[in-house]
Coordinates of C-alpha atoms in Angstrom, one line a residue:
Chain A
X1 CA -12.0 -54.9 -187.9
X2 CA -10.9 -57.9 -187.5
X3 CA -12.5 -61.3 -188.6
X4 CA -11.5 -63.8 -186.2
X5 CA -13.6 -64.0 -183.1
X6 CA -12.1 -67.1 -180.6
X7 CA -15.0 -69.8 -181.1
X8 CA -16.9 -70.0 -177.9
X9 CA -16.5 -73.2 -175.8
X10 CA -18.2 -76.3 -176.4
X11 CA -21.2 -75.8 -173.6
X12 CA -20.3 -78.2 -170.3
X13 CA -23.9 -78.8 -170.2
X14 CA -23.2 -81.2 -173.4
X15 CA -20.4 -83.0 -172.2
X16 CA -21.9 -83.7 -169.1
X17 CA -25.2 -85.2 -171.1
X18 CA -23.2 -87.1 -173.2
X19 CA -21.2 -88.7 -170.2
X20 CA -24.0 -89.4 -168.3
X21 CA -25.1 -91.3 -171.3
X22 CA -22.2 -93.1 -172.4
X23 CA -20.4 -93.7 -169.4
X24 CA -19.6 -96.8 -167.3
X25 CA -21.6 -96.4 -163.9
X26 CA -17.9 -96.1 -161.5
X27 CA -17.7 -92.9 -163.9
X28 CA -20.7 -91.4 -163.9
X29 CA -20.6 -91.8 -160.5
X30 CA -17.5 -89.7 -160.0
X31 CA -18.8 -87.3 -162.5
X32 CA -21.9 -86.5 -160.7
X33 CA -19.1 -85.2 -157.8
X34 CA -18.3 -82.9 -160.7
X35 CA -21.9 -81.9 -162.1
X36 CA -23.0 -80.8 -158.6
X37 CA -20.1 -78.4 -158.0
X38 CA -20.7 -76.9 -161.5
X39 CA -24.2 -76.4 -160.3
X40 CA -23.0 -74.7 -157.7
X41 CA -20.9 -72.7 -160.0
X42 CA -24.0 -72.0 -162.1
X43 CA -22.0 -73.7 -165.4
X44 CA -25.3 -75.9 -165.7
X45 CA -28.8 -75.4 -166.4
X46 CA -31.2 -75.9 -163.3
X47 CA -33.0 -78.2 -165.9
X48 CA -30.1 -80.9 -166.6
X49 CA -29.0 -80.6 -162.9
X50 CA -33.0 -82.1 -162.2
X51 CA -32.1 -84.7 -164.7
X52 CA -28.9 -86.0 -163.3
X53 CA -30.9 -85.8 -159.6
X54 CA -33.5 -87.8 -161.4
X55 CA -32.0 -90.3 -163.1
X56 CA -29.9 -90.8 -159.8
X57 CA -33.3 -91.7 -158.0
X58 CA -34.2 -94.0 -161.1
X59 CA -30.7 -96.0 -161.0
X60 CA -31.6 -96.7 -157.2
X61 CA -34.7 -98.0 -157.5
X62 CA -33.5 -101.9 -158.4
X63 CA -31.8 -101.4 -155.0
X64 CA -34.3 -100.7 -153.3
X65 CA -36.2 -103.8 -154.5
X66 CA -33.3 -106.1 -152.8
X67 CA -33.8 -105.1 -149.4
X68 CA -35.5 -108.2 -148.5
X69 CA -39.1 -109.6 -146.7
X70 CA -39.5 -107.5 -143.3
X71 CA -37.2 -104.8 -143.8
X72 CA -39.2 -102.3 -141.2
X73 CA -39.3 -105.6 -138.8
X74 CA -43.2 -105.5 -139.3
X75 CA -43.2 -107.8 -142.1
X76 CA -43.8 -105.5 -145.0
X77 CA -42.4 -106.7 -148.3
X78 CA -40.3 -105.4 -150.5
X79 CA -40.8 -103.5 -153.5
X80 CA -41.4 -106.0 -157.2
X81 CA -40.2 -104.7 -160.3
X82 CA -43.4 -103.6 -161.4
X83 CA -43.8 -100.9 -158.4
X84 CA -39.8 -100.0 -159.6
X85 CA -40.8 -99.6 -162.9
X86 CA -44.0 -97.4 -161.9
X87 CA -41.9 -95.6 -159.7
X88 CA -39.3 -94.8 -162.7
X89 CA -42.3 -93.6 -164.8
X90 CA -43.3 -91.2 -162.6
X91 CA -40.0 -89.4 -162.1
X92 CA -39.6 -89.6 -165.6
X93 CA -43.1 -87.5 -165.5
X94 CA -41.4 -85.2 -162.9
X95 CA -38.4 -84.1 -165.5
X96 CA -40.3 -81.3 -167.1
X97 CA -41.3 -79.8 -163.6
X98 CA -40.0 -78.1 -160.7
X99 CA -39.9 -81.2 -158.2
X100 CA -37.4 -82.9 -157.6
X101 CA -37.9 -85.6 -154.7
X102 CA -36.0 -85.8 -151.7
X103 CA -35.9 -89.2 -150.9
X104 CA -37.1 -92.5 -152.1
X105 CA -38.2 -95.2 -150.4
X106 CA -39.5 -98.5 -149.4
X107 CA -43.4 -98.4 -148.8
X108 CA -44.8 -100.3 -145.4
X109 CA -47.4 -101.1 -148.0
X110 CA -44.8 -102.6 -150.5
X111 CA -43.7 -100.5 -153.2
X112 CA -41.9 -97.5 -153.7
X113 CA -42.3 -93.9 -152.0
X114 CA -41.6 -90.9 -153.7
X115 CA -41.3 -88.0 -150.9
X116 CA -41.5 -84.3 -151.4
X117 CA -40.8 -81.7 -148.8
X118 CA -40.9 -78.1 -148.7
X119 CA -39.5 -75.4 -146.6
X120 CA -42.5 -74.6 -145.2
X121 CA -44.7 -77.6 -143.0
X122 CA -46.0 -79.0 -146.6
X123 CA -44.8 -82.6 -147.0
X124 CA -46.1 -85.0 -150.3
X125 CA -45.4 -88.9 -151.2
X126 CA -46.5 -90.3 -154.5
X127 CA -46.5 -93.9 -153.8
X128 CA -46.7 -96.7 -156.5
X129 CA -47.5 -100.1 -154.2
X130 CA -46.4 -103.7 -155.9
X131 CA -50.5 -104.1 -156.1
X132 CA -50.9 -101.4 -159.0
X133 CA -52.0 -98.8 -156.6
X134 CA -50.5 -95.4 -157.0
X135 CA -51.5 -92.2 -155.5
X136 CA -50.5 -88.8 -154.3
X137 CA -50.6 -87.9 -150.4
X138 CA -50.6 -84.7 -149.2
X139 CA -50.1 -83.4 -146.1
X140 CA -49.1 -80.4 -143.1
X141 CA -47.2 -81.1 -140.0
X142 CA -50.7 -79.9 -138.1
X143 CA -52.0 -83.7 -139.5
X144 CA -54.2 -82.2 -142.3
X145 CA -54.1 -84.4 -145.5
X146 CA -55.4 -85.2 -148.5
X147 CA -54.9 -88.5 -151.1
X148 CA -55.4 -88.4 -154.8
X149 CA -55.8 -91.1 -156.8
X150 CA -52.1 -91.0 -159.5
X151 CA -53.9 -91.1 -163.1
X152 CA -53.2 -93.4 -165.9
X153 CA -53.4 -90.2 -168.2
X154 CA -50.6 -88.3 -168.9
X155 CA -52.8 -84.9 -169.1
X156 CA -54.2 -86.0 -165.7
X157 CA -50.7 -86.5 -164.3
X158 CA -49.5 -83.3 -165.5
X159 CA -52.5 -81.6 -164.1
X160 CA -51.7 -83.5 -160.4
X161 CA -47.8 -82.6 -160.3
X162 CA -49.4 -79.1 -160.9
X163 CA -51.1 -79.4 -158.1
X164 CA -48.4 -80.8 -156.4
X165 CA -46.2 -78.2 -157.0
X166 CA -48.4 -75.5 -155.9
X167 CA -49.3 -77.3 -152.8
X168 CA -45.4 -77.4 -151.7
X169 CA -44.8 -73.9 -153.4
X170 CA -47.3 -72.0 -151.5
X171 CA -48.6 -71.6 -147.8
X172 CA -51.7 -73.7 -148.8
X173 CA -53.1 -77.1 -146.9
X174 CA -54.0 -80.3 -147.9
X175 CA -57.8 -79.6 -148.4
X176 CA -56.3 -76.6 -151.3
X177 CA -57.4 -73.9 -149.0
X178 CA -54.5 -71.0 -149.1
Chain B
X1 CA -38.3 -109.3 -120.1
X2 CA -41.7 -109.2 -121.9
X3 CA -44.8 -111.1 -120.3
X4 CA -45.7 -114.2 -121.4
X5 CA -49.5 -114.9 -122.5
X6 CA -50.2 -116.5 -119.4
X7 CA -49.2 -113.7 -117.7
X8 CA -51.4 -111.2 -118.5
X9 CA -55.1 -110.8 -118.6
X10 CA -56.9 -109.6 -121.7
X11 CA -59.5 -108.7 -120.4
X12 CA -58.2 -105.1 -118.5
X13 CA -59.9 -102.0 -120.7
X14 CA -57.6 -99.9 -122.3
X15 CA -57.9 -96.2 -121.1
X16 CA -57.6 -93.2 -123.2
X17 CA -54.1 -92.3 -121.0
X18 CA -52.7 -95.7 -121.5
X19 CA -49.5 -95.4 -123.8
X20 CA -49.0 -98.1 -126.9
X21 CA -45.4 -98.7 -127.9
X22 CA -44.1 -99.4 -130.8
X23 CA -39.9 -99.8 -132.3
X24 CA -39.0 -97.1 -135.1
X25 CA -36.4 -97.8 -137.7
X26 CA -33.3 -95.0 -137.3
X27 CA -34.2 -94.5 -141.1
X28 CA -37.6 -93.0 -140.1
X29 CA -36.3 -90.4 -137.8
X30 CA -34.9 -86.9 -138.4
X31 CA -31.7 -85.3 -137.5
X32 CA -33.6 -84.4 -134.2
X33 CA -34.8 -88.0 -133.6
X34 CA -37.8 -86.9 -134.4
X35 CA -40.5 -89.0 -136.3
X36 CA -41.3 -86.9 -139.7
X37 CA -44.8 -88.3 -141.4
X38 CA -42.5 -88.2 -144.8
X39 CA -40.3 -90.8 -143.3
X40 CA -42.7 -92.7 -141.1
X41 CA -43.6 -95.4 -143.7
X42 CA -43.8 -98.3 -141.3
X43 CA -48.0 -98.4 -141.4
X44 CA -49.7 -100.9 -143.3
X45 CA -53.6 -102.7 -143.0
X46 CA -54.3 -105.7 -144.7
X47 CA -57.4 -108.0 -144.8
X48 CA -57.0 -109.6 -141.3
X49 CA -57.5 -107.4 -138.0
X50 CA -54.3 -109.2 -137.1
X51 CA -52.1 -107.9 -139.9
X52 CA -53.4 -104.0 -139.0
X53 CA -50.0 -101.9 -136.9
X54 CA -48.1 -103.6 -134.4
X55 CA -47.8 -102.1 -130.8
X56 CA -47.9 -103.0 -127.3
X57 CA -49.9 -102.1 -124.6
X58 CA -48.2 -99.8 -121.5
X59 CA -50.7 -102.1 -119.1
X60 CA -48.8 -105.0 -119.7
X61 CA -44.8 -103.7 -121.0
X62 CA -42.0 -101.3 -121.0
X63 CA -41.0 -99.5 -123.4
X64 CA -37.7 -101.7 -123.9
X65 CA -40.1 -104.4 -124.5
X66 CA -40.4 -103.5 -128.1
X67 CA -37.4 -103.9 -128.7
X68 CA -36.8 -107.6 -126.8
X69 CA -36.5 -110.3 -129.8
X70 CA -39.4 -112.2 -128.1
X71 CA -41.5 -109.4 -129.7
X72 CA -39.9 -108.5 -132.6
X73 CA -39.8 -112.3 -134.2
X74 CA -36.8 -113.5 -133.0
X75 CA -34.3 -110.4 -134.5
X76 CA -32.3 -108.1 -132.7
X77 CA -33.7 -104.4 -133.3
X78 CA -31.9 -102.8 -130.8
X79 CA -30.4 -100.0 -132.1
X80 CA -33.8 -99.1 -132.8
X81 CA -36.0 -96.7 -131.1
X82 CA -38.9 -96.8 -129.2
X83 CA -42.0 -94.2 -129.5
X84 CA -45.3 -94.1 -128.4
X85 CA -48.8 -92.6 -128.3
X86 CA -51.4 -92.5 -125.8
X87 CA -54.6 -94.5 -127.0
X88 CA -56.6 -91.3 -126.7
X89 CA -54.9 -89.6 -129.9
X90 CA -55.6 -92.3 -132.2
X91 CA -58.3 -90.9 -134.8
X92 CA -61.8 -91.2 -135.0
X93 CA -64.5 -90.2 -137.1
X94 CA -62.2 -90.1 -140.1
X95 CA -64.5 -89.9 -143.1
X96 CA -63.4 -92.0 -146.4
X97 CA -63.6 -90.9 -150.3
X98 CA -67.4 -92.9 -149.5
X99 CA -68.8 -91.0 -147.0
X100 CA -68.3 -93.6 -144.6
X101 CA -66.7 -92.4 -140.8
X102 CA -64.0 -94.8 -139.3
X103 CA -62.8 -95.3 -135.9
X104 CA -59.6 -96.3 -134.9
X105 CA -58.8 -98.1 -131.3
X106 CA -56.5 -100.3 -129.9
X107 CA -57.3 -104.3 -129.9
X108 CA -54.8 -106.6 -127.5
X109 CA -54.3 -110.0 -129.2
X110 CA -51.5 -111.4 -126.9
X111 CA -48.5 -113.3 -128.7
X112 CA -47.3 -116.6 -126.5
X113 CA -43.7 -114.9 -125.6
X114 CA -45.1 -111.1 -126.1
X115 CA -48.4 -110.4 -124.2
X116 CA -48.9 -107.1 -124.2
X117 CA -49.1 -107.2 -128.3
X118 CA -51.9 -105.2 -129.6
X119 CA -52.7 -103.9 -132.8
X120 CA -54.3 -100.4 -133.7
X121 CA -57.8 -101.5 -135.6
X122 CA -60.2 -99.7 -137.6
X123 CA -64.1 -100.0 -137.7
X124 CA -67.2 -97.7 -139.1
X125 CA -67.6 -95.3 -136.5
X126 CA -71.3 -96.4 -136.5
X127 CA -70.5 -100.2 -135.3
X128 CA -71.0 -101.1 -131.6
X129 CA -69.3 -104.3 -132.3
X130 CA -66.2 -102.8 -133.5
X131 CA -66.1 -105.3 -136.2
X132 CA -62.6 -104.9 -138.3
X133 CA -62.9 -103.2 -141.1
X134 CA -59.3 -102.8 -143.3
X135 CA -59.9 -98.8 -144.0
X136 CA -59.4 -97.3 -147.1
X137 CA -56.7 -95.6 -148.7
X138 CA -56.9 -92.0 -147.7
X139 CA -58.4 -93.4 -144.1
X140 CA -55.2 -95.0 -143.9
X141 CA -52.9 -92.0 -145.1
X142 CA -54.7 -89.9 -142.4
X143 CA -53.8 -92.2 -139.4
X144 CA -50.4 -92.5 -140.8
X145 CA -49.7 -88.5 -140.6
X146 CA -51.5 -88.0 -137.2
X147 CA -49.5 -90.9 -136.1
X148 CA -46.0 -90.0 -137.6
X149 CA -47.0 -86.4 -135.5
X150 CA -48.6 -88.0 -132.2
X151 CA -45.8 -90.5 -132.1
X152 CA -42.9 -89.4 -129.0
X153 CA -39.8 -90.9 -127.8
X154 CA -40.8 -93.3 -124.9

């Protein structure tokens, strides 16, 4: 029988942790390119693949801050550190979930907008204004909504993103009825 | 050309068919051109009635007025777009997190080189006076997504 079995292969999800870690932004940039075809391959997990998407939404948000006084051309300002670093928070709360945002941007309010959309006509933005205000809007493409205040509590959050998730998950609208 | 201040007269009633204009960011459309409430983030209130949304009256402007650096401060927008809504579809009897029912409506407050500006104001559904009132958060939020929906290309 024999004794030697070939050692099995370093995982890629690893490597690709440890590069997204220790790299210089130019090449974590062109590594992403890489990561999202071995998603496509299925050679990473579902959860490190929402990581790299994440962390790509938290390295723009200092952008985002630049874009200067009026940017919608109905003098809204731009987003302050504080909102960016609110923002960052919550998509660091988002990790451990299913959602994964599909855009983020500047609020007419000022501050940042974290927008969720789903297959079916469920939409959701968590914004975090440059004020302190942060909440959770839901809403349908008929116009039926609904606004949460975000919590300071993590258990709260966690309880909210549930929410959240089942809101854009199932065929149910804004006022929770399914 | 927009009208001039002195060219218009305030004191014409808006009608529920009259259309209010108002210039969209390409960022805030979809691939259809389409305005999608998750990308319509160009609504804000603040204290002053004159700080609530921007838009200008179909009475006194054409659509390409929106777009005419005498009403957008000067700047050249226009590879923007221009969508509107009729003054009928703005919201009423919106209730807030208080109990309290607001009313939205146009107001026209005419710019010296831009006459037909108006903005979209809120009050308690209960006030004769229509006395501004900047409306709460999820008042807001609501107007924003039956905007973002009753919003066409003009």
């Amino acid at each position: 029988m024999p004794s030697f079995a070939i050692p099995p292969k370093e995982p890629r999800t690893i490597i690709i942790d440890t590069l997204e870690r220790t790299s210089a932004e130019s090449s974590v940039s062109a590594f992403r390119g890489e990561a999202a075809k071995l998603r496509r391959s299925g050679q990473i997990s579902q959860y490190l693949w929402r990581r790299i998407k994440m962390d790509r939404w938290i390295d723009a948000l200092p952008a985002l801050c630049q874009i200067g006084e009026g940017w919608n051309s109905y003098a809204s300002p731009p987003p302050n550190g504080d909102s960016a670093s609110r923002a960052a928070d919550i998509l660091k709360r988002l990790n451990p979930t299913n959602l994964i945002p599909d855009a983020i941007r500047a609020s007419a309010e000022g501050g940042i907008a974290i927008v969720f959309t789903s297959g079916r006509r469920n939409r959701a933005v968590i914004e975090a204004l440059n004020n302190g205000e942060q909440f959770l809007l839901m809403y349908d493409l008929d116009g039926r909504n609904q606004t949460l205040d975000w919590p300071s509590n993590l258990d709260e959050q966690g309880k909210i993103l549930g929410v959240l998730s089942q809101y854009l998950e199932r065929h149910t609208d804004a006022v929770g009825n399914s | 050309m927009p009208l001039g201040i002195h060219e218009i007269d305030t004191t014409v009633p808006f009608t529920p068919p009259e259309r209010l204009y108002r210039r969209i960011s390409p960022l805030e459309l979809d691939e259809l051109g389409e305005i999608t409430p998750d990308q319509f983030e160009s609504i804000s209130f603040k204290k002053e009635q004159e700080s609530a949304p921007s838009v200008l009256r179909e009475r006194f402007s054409v659509p390409a007025d929106a777009l005419h650096r005498d009403c957008a401060d000067g700047k050249d927008f226009s590879s923007w777009r221009v969508f509107a809504i009729t003054v009928g579809q703005l919201p009423t009897a919106v209730t807030s997190m208080d109990g309290r029912v607001f009313d939205f409506f146009p107001v026209h407050i005419p710019l010296q080189v831009c006459g037909a500006h108006s903005v979209i104001s809120s009050c308690l559904a209960s006030d004769t006076a229509r006395k501004y009132i900047c409306p709460p958060r999820n008042v807001r939020n609501d107007l924003r997504t039956k905007l973002a929906i009753g919003f066409r290309p003009a």
